[in-house]
């Protein structure tokens, strides 16, 4: 139901329109613009008879038809709108003289009003009225400022009902807007004044209760307090209530709050002097209003709220409230006083069927599987029919706005934390990432502005636009309220009409304070008050509102009708201006819409006849409703009255008392379980409480009805709890449920949050060993596995260090396009070194830096981190089979020659044979270096440069090509014309050999033709240079290994170097986005942490689950989940990583031409020599990336010990990185030491329990040492302690993590090249509820499940039949289980709980879990490709 209320001050015609959108019958012909129709045509004419209008807009005036045309003759007979003027004249003539009694009443009231006028105009009000900033005021101050003094000159009928209410209990039946609240305030003031007199006489103090919110602050000077359920009143103690009762004269609250106070004996009926019921028609049957009463005054516009016999309903209401229905003695006076709105109908063209817009279709393809967006998809589709495409697309912009997306993320996280979404952490994190991705997708969408053509707006919205435009196209004092069925619709229409509405339209939003679905607007009670204040002042002239405006809020001028009679009467009363219009909007040809309008009008006429048929004194005489017989059955049951407080426990109240007590227990399933059996034709109920309850069960007395039997059992249980002191004198639990302190903590990290951190460039090893001249040097042999792929002679190099380096694994280099080789690093022993020998090694090392890399470093031997030396390949071969002196591995001849010769001097007489296989360097451009091949006899120095030569800036001749001098120096230079021409290969500027060749590098020309005279012939042999060119890449990777090992050493972990480096490698800004295009990809860094993080996360979950299971045997599953989440959440890992400075060791930068330089030596020449100070590098890391690295380190620790099948190092890694007493173990065996066998496990097993163990042994091949432990794995939470054995929840918690680990371990090693997203998706198939339930049935485990509830039994039976049939028809296909419906979760739970029991019984032997997996699970998943579709569409 969408509705509109218009109050036009300039025309004195407030209008009210009702747009019904809850019962639309979609019709999808070509779009028809409505034209002027008779209302009867809306029902009788067929759609085919309508013709499209060519006009884009139509006159709204022509669409309005009076409601009276729909009236039946019966309704017309009771219509009171036809002859008011004649009746009014008759009334004025009849009452020209007031009676003495009425004159006396009026004079008394005037005297009372004058006496209190000064108090109503106090200084506080004056000050607040002057305040201009309403936003800065509190709710109470706003209400004082905006208060409307309803106590003015009362009308005759109001004084008449006030006098009746002083003498007896009544229900005042008056139309909305007729001033019922004035009567209530008069009665309140009268009662309080009498109360003050009673207190002065020494009588006990009492208070008045107003059971609905009303603006009393404006009209009463006495202390008033308001309570609502959101304040947690049900958790207050007696002392708190007594404090409020003592401090206040009036309490405004809901009926349920008063009922709870009376029930718990916080307050007794003798402490209440007056009960006022607003909307008293709600007080019927079991409603909270139906209770014992002091003096009662009820108010309503109609005493019934359903389609029933009004006389019978009124009798029941009178009996329940012990009141008598009253209305004014002269209805004609009331009719003259009130202005009733004129009711009209407008019709819009039939709506289209709903569909998906292009935006919704695009989002559906990507995110339809996300539960968090399901409701948004549904409403967006519905909006295409009701509102149009533009509004449907705006739903997404609302739902995925920044703050709304965060709200959805928090909900997903909360569901995950509380175990509502049994997903692994990586899937949970992926869901959060996908929500952010969806948000970005919507933000980038091109939203088209709303248009009146096409499907942008629905016919309903266009008609609404035309009606609003009619009233607001010119400046006016018109007021309008548009009522809608949904909060979303209100917000969408406000947004739409902000864009397309008339310029004079000032829009506001009035919805409830409830927070709804994603995109829902959040409104506080204060905002509601501010909105109404602005509406009253005229700052707003059009409100889009929901049903919040129907009852309770004081909305001026106009309001709305919805489908029922009560709501119709209440809302119509908001149209309070004279000559107001109340207009319904209905769909053409929609009979249900028209029938709804007709029904409420007919029902109102029936109610009016009922009120007019009341006796002369306006009381129902002879009420034959048997309230005594209704209460007799309750009186026949036992009751308990607490002698201390007077709190009363009855059969009816025992059910909520027991449920309230159970809610304080720590169990996840904390509801009482009722089991009813039949004995001798009577029902006997037994109630079972959760296992942590001090009273486990109680039986009720036999009864002829199930409901009474259930109440009897609850009554007996409450008596036992009270006798044991577990319920206090007010029947409240004597202890409070201690929920996990961090259960609502926000534990996720923002996906895009990042900071700058310091990054280690060099391992600390170099700095720790520098500063002195060494006596011993360790040899690290560096060689290529396939040196021939280098394409040039090479000899191994030695890295000489002061301390022995750890084992370093091979790594791959790309030597030529399509040719690769691994670098092999191994120890060559150590040797003694003298100062002279050290001098030679230093000279050789510095020469390599200068000639090969054009870098001149200071000659500082104590500052050297390492030295380089050439090795003899043949000696290395002997090293493998003979014991060789380490120093003999070094090619000292080359070292000595380089030490003694700066270069090889060429002369014109040198034989040409000596010019081949040389390393030449441009003296003036260190970047130009060549490997010579030999002399070309037929070329001269002055010849032109051949066309196939690599380009150079000087190309006039070969000698010109060989020189890099600037022009002025070139002009002075003189060169030999007869010198030879050498064919050479120019060396490319390629230093990152870890990366593949780029296309540009592949196509680069390297041929060169040079003359020897201008060039420097290096003393370094080509075999040394060719290997030295690889050194920057090699030392970069070696240092990365050392830094990664340093990180592990800091954490106390022993990890393989390659795995340690992989765990710390982040090669792009969005490494964690597995299938997205990588941003700022650092090429050549090797494997990143993705896969290790995947397996490490799973081990982290398993390890913490085992630890929490062991150290907290009495905690419930919910606390397990919360405590585990506190350990494994990204926030905890991130904080711990920051405290340990793990960010320094993360490798986020690929090879750098500067960072490989040797640490400890000052650069004197070459690029970078002008830099001052120590080089400091910072890198930007996301918070989640740092947390992911922690999980990757756990994965690396696990795989490092994979050969000996030990998980000790991974266990230690978990303890180090979660840093909590909840996981404080250093090896696997420590887990079992933590575990203390509970009493139920070691108790003697019954024959039935032993029988279950025997059967399981036959089926699955394992003999349980503790049959009761196995039995626990099959007890559903609906039987919390079956035979003294707890339910399976704790074991299921443990088994779930074990199953995850064994499944992930299988996939990780079976598919070494698959990315984590693929692994996660396919793991979902292996641990899905559907598969586990199918396997549980296949193994026959479902037969041992113990549970309570026929619904669960039926659901399991249906599924077992279906899955067994699917297996028979599958012809051996392993994926048969994917074709069935979803099973009850308990079937998958018992498989996981069985694994938990197996693990515990075998003394934490993980090999038993692996054996179960290999035997029963792996055969289903040998071919994972058959589950590709399931993995993508069925996340767990």
Coordinates of C-alpha atoms in Angstrom, one line a residue, residues 522-888:
X522 CA 18.8 4.7 9.5
X523 CA 16.4 7.1 11.3
X524 CA 16.5 7.9 15.0
X525 CA 13.6 9.0 17.1
X526 CA 15.1 12.4 17.3
X527 CA 15.2 12.7 13.5
X528 CA 11.5 11.7 13.4
X529 CA 10.7 14.6 15.7
X530 CA 12.8 17.0 13.7
X531 CA 11.1 16.0 10.5
X532 CA 7.7 16.5 12.0
X533 CA 8.7 19.9 13.3
X534 CA 9.9 21.0 9.9
X535 CA 6.7 19.7 8.4
X536 CA 4.6 21.6 10.8
X537 CA 6.6 24.8 10.2
X538 CA 6.4 24.4 6.4
X539 CA 10.1 23.8 5.9
X540 CA 9.0 20.5 4.4
X541 CA 5.8 20.2 2.5
X542 CA 5.9 16.6 1.3
X543 CA 6.8 13.5 3.4
X544 CA 7.4 10.0 2.1
X545 CA 6.4 7.8 5.0
X546 CA 5.7 4.2 6.0
X547 CA 3.1 2.9 8.4
X548 CA 5.0 4.5 11.3
X549 CA 2.8 7.6 10.7
X550 CA -0.5 5.6 11.0
X551 CA -0.6 5.5 14.8
X552 CA 1.2 7.0 17.7
X553 CA 3.1 9.9 16.1
X554 CA 1.5 13.3 16.2
X555 CA 1.5 14.2 12.5
X556 CA -0.3 17.4 11.6
X557 CA -3.0 17.9 8.9
X558 CA -3.1 14.6 7.0
X559 CA -2.4 10.9 6.9
X560 CA -3.2 7.6 5.2
X561 CA -5.3 4.5 5.0
X562 CA -3.9 1.0 4.4
X563 CA -5.9 -2.3 4.0
X564 CA -7.6 -2.9 7.3
X565 CA -10.5 -1.0 8.9
X566 CA -8.5 0.1 11.9
X567 CA -5.6 1.5 9.9
X568 CA -8.1 3.1 7.5
X569 CA -9.9 5.0 10.2
X570 CA -6.7 5.9 12.1
X571 CA -4.9 7.2 9.0
X572 CA -7.8 9.0 7.5
X573 CA -8.0 11.1 10.7
X574 CA -4.7 12.7 9.8
X575 CA -6.5 14.7 7.0
X576 CA -7.7 17.3 9.5
X577 CA -8.0 20.4 7.4
X578 CA -11.4 21.5 6.4
X579 CA -12.6 20.1 3.1
X580 CA -9.6 17.7 2.9
X581 CA -9.4 15.1 0.1
X582 CA -8.6 11.4 0.7
X583 CA -7.7 9.8 -2.6
X584 CA -6.9 6.1 -3.3
X585 CA -4.7 5.2 -6.2
X586 CA -5.6 1.9 -7.7
X587 CA -4.6 -0.1 -10.8
X588 CA -6.9 -0.2 -13.7
X589 CA -8.9 -3.5 -14.0
X590 CA -7.6 -4.6 -10.6
X591 CA -10.7 -5.9 -8.8
X592 CA -8.8 -6.6 -5.6
X593 CA -7.8 -2.9 -5.3
X594 CA -11.3 -1.7 -5.6
X595 CA -12.7 -4.4 -3.4
X596 CA -10.3 -3.4 -0.6
X597 CA -11.5 0.2 -0.7
X598 CA -15.1 -0.9 -0.7
X599 CA -14.6 -3.4 2.2
X600 CA -13.1 -0.8 4.5
X601 CA -15.8 1.7 3.8
X602 CA -18.5 -0.9 4.4
X603 CA -16.8 -2.0 7.7
X604 CA -16.7 1.6 8.8
X605 CA -20.4 1.9 8.2
X606 CA -21.1 -1.2 10.3
X607 CA -19.0 0.2 13.1
X608 CA -20.8 3.5 13.0
X609 CA -24.2 1.8 13.2
X610 CA -22.8 -0.1 16.2
X611 CA -21.9 3.1 18.1
X612 CA -25.2 4.8 17.2
X613 CA -27.1 1.7 18.5
X614 CA -25.6 2.1 22.0
X615 CA -28.2 2.8 24.8
X616 CA -28.9 6.3 25.9
X617 CA -26.1 6.4 28.4
X618 CA -23.7 5.0 25.8
X619 CA -23.1 1.8 27.7
X620 CA -23.5 -1.8 26.6
X621 CA -26.0 -3.3 29.0
X622 CA -26.2 -6.9 30.0
X623 CA -22.8 -8.0 28.6
X624 CA -23.1 -11.8 28.5
X625 CA -19.5 -12.5 27.6
X626 CA -18.4 -15.0 30.2
X627 CA -15.1 -13.7 31.4
X628 CA -15.4 -15.9 34.5
X629 CA -15.6 -19.0 32.5
X630 CA -12.7 -17.9 30.4
X631 CA -10.6 -17.6 33.6
X632 CA -12.0 -20.7 35.3
X633 CA -9.7 -23.1 33.7
X634 CA -6.7 -21.1 34.6
X635 CA -7.9 -21.0 38.2
X636 CA -8.2 -24.7 38.3
X637 CA -4.4 -25.1 37.8
X638 CA -1.8 -24.9 40.5
X639 CA 0.0 -21.6 41.1
X640 CA 3.0 -20.6 43.2
X641 CA 3.1 -17.2 45.0
X642 CA 6.5 -16.3 46.3
X643 CA 6.2 -15.5 50.0
X644 CA 8.9 -12.9 49.8
X645 CA 8.0 -10.8 46.8
X646 CA 4.5 -11.9 45.9
X647 CA 5.6 -12.8 42.3
X648 CA 3.1 -15.4 40.9
X649 CA 4.0 -18.4 38.9
X650 CA 1.1 -19.9 37.0
X651 CA 0.8 -22.6 34.3
X652 CA 0.6 -19.9 31.6
X653 CA 3.6 -17.9 32.9
X654 CA 5.8 -20.9 33.6
X655 CA 6.7 -21.3 29.9
X656 CA 8.2 -17.8 29.5
X657 CA 9.9 -18.0 32.9
X658 CA 11.6 -21.3 32.0
X659 CA 12.5 -20.1 28.5
X660 CA 14.0 -16.9 30.1
X661 CA 16.1 -19.0 32.5
X662 CA 17.3 -21.3 29.7
X663 CA 18.4 -18.2 27.6
X664 CA 20.9 -17.5 30.4
X665 CA 22.6 -20.9 30.1
X666 CA 25.9 -21.0 28.1
X667 CA 24.7 -23.7 25.7
X668 CA 24.2 -22.9 22.1
X669 CA 21.0 -24.8 22.0
X670 CA 19.6 -23.1 25.1
X671 CA 15.8 -23.8 24.7
X672 CA 13.9 -26.3 26.8
X673 CA 12.9 -29.5 25.0
X674 CA 9.4 -30.8 25.6
X675 CA 8.5 -34.5 25.0
X676 CA 4.9 -35.5 25.4
X677 CA 3.7 -39.1 25.8
X678 CA 0.2 -40.7 26.4
X679 CA -0.6 -42.9 29.4
X680 CA -4.1 -44.1 30.2
X681 CA -5.6 -41.6 27.8
X682 CA -3.9 -38.6 29.4
X683 CA -0.9 -36.5 28.2
X684 CA 2.2 -36.4 30.3
X685 CA 5.0 -34.0 29.3
X686 CA 8.7 -34.1 30.3
X687 CA 10.8 -31.1 29.8
X688 CA 14.6 -31.4 29.3
X689 CA 16.8 -28.4 29.9
X690 CA 20.3 -27.8 28.4
X691 CA 23.1 -29.8 29.8
X692 CA 24.6 -26.9 31.7
X693 CA 21.4 -26.4 33.7
X694 CA 21.4 -27.3 37.4
X695 CA 18.0 -29.0 36.8
X696 CA 18.1 -31.3 33.9
X697 CA 14.5 -32.5 33.6
X698 CA 11.0 -32.4 35.1
X699 CA 7.7 -34.1 34.5
X700 CA 4.3 -32.6 34.6
X701 CA 1.0 -33.9 35.9
X702 CA -1.3 -35.9 33.6
X703 CA -3.7 -33.7 31.6
X704 CA -6.4 -34.1 29.0
X705 CA -4.8 -31.5 26.7
X706 CA -1.3 -31.3 25.4
X707 CA -1.0 -27.5 26.0
X708 CA -1.8 -28.0 29.7
X709 CA 0.6 -30.9 30.0
X710 CA 3.4 -28.8 28.5
X711 CA 2.7 -26.0 30.9
X712 CA 2.5 -28.4 33.8
X713 CA 6.0 -29.7 33.0
X714 CA 7.4 -26.2 32.8
X715 CA 5.7 -25.3 36.1
X716 CA 7.3 -28.2 37.9
X717 CA 10.7 -27.3 36.4
X718 CA 10.4 -23.7 37.6
X719 CA 9.5 -24.9 41.1
X720 CA 12.6 -27.1 41.2
X721 CA 14.7 -24.1 40.0
X722 CA 13.2 -21.9 42.7
X723 CA 13.7 -24.5 45.4
X724 CA 17.4 -24.8 44.4
X725 CA 17.9 -21.0 44.5
X726 CA 18.4 -20.8 40.7
X727 CA 15.4 -18.4 40.4
X728 CA 15.1 -15.5 42.7
X729 CA 12.1 -14.2 44.5
X730 CA 11.1 -12.3 41.4
X731 CA 11.4 -15.5 39.3
X732 CA 14.5 -14.3 37.5
X733 CA 17.7 -16.3 37.0
X734 CA 20.1 -15.9 39.9
X735 CA 23.1 -15.8 37.6
X736 CA 23.7 -14.1 34.2
X737 CA 24.8 -15.7 31.0
X738 CA 28.5 -14.8 30.4
X739 CA 28.8 -14.6 26.7
X740 CA 32.3 -14.4 25.2
X741 CA 33.6 -10.9 25.8
X742 CA 34.7 -10.4 22.2
X743 CA 31.7 -12.0 20.5
X744 CA 30.7 -8.8 18.7
X745 CA 34.2 -7.5 18.1
X746 CA 35.0 -6.3 14.6
X747 CA 37.8 -8.7 13.7
X748 CA 38.2 -8.2 10.0
X749 CA 40.6 -5.8 8.4
X750 CA 39.7 -3.3 5.8
X751 CA 40.6 -4.7 2.4
X752 CA 42.1 -1.4 1.2
X753 CA 43.8 -0.3 4.3
X754 CA 47.6 0.1 3.9
X755 CA 50.6 1.9 5.4
X756 CA 54.3 2.5 4.6
X757 CA 56.7 0.2 6.4
X758 CA 60.5 -0.1 6.6
X759 CA 61.9 -2.9 4.4
X760 CA 65.1 -4.8 4.9
X761 CA 67.4 -4.5 1.9
X762 CA 70.3 -6.6 3.2
X763 CA 70.5 -9.5 5.7
X764 CA 71.8 -8.6 9.1
X765 CA 74.5 -11.3 8.6
X766 CA 76.6 -8.9 6.5
X767 CA 76.6 -6.1 9.1
X768 CA 77.3 -8.6 12.0
X769 CA 80.4 -10.0 10.3
X770 CA 82.0 -6.8 8.9
X771 CA 84.5 -4.6 10.7
X772 CA 87.7 -6.6 10.8
X773 CA 90.0 -8.6 8.6
X774 CA 89.1 -12.2 8.4
X775 CA 91.5 -15.1 9.0
X776 CA 89.2 -17.7 7.5
X777 CA 86.9 -17.4 4.5
X778 CA 84.0 -19.7 3.7
X779 CA 83.5 -20.7 0.1
X780 CA 80.0 -20.8 -1.5
X781 CA 80.2 -22.3 -4.9
X782 CA 78.0 -20.6 -7.5
X783 CA 77.5 -22.5 -10.8
X784 CA 75.0 -23.1 -13.5
X785 CA 73.3 -26.5 -13.7
X786 CA 73.6 -26.3 -17.6
X787 CA 76.3 -23.7 -18.3
X788 CA 76.2 -24.4 -22.1
X789 CA 72.9 -22.6 -22.2
X790 CA 74.7 -19.3 -21.4
X791 CA 76.0 -19.4 -25.0
X792 CA 79.5 -18.4 -23.9
X793 CA 82.4 -19.9 -22.0
X794 CA 81.9 -19.5 -18.2
X795 CA 83.5 -20.7 -15.1
X796 CA 82.0 -20.9 -11.6
X797 CA 82.3 -18.1 -9.1
X798 CA 83.0 -18.3 -5.4
X799 CA 81.2 -16.1 -2.9
X800 CA 83.7 -15.8 0.0
X801 CA 82.2 -14.9 3.3
X802 CA 83.3 -14.6 6.9
X803 CA 80.8 -17.2 8.1
X804 CA 79.3 -20.2 6.5
X805 CA 76.0 -19.6 4.7
X806 CA 73.1 -22.0 5.2
X807 CA 71.9 -24.4 2.5
X808 CA 70.4 -22.4 -0.4
X809 CA 68.1 -24.1 -2.8
X810 CA 68.5 -23.9 -6.6
X811 CA 66.7 -21.1 -8.5
X812 CA 66.0 -20.5 -12.2
X813 CA 67.7 -18.0 -14.5
X814 CA 66.6 -17.1 -18.0
X815 CA 69.9 -17.0 -19.9
X816 CA 68.7 -16.6 -23.4
X817 CA 65.3 -16.5 -25.1
X818 CA 63.9 -20.0 -24.5
X819 CA 66.9 -21.2 -22.6
X820 CA 67.1 -21.4 -18.8
X821 CA 69.3 -23.0 -16.2
X822 CA 69.2 -23.4 -12.4
X823 CA 71.8 -21.7 -10.3
X824 CA 73.4 -24.2 -7.9
X825 CA 74.8 -23.0 -4.6
X826 CA 76.8 -25.3 -2.3
X827 CA 79.5 -25.1 0.2
X828 CA 83.1 -25.5 -0.9
X829 CA 84.6 -25.6 2.6
X830 CA 86.9 -22.9 4.1
X831 CA 90.5 -21.9 4.0
X832 CA 92.9 -19.7 5.8
X833 CA 93.5 -16.3 4.3
X834 CA 96.5 -13.9 4.8
X835 CA 96.4 -10.2 4.4
X836 CA 98.3 -10.5 1.1
X837 CA 95.8 -13.0 -0.2
X838 CA 92.9 -10.8 1.0
X839 CA 94.4 -7.9 -0.9
X840 CA 94.5 -9.9 -4.1
X841 CA 90.8 -11.0 -3.6
X842 CA 89.8 -7.4 -2.9
X843 CA 91.5 -6.2 -6.0
X844 CA 89.7 -8.8 -8.1
X845 CA 86.3 -8.1 -6.6
X846 CA 86.6 -4.4 -7.1
X847 CA 87.7 -4.9 -10.7
X848 CA 84.6 -6.8 -11.4
X849 CA 82.5 -4.0 -10.0
X850 CA 84.4 -1.4 -12.1
X851 CA 84.8 -3.2 -15.5
X852 CA 81.6 -5.2 -15.6
X853 CA 79.2 -2.8 -13.9
X854 CA 80.9 0.5 -14.2
X855 CA 80.9 1.0 -10.4
X856 CA 83.9 2.2 -8.4
X857 CA 83.7 1.3 -4.7
X858 CA 86.1 2.4 -2.0
X859 CA 88.9 0.0 -1.2
X860 CA 88.0 -0.9 2.3
X861 CA 88.6 -4.5 3.2
X862 CA 87.1 -4.4 6.8
X863 CA 84.0 -3.0 5.2
X864 CA 83.7 -5.8 2.6
X865 CA 80.6 -8.1 3.2
X866 CA 82.0 -10.7 0.8
X867 CA 84.5 -11.3 -1.9
X868 CA 84.3 -12.9 -5.4
X869 CA 86.7 -15.4 -6.9
X870 CA 86.8 -17.5 -10.0
X871 CA 86.8 -21.3 -9.6
X872 CA 88.4 -24.1 -11.5
X873 CA 85.6 -26.3 -13.0
X874 CA 87.8 -29.5 -13.1
X875 CA 88.7 -29.1 -9.4
X876 CA 85.0 -28.9 -8.6
X877 CA 84.4 -32.2 -10.3
X878 CA 87.2 -33.7 -8.1
X879 CA 85.5 -32.1 -5.1
X880 CA 82.5 -34.4 -5.4
X881 CA 84.6 -37.6 -5.3
X882 CA 87.9 -36.6 -3.6
X883 CA 88.8 -34.7 -0.5
X884 CA 90.2 -31.5 -2.0
X885 CA 91.8 -28.6 -0.2
X886 CA 89.3 -25.8 -0.5
X887 CA 91.8 -23.1 -1.5
X888 CA 92.8 -25.2 -4.5

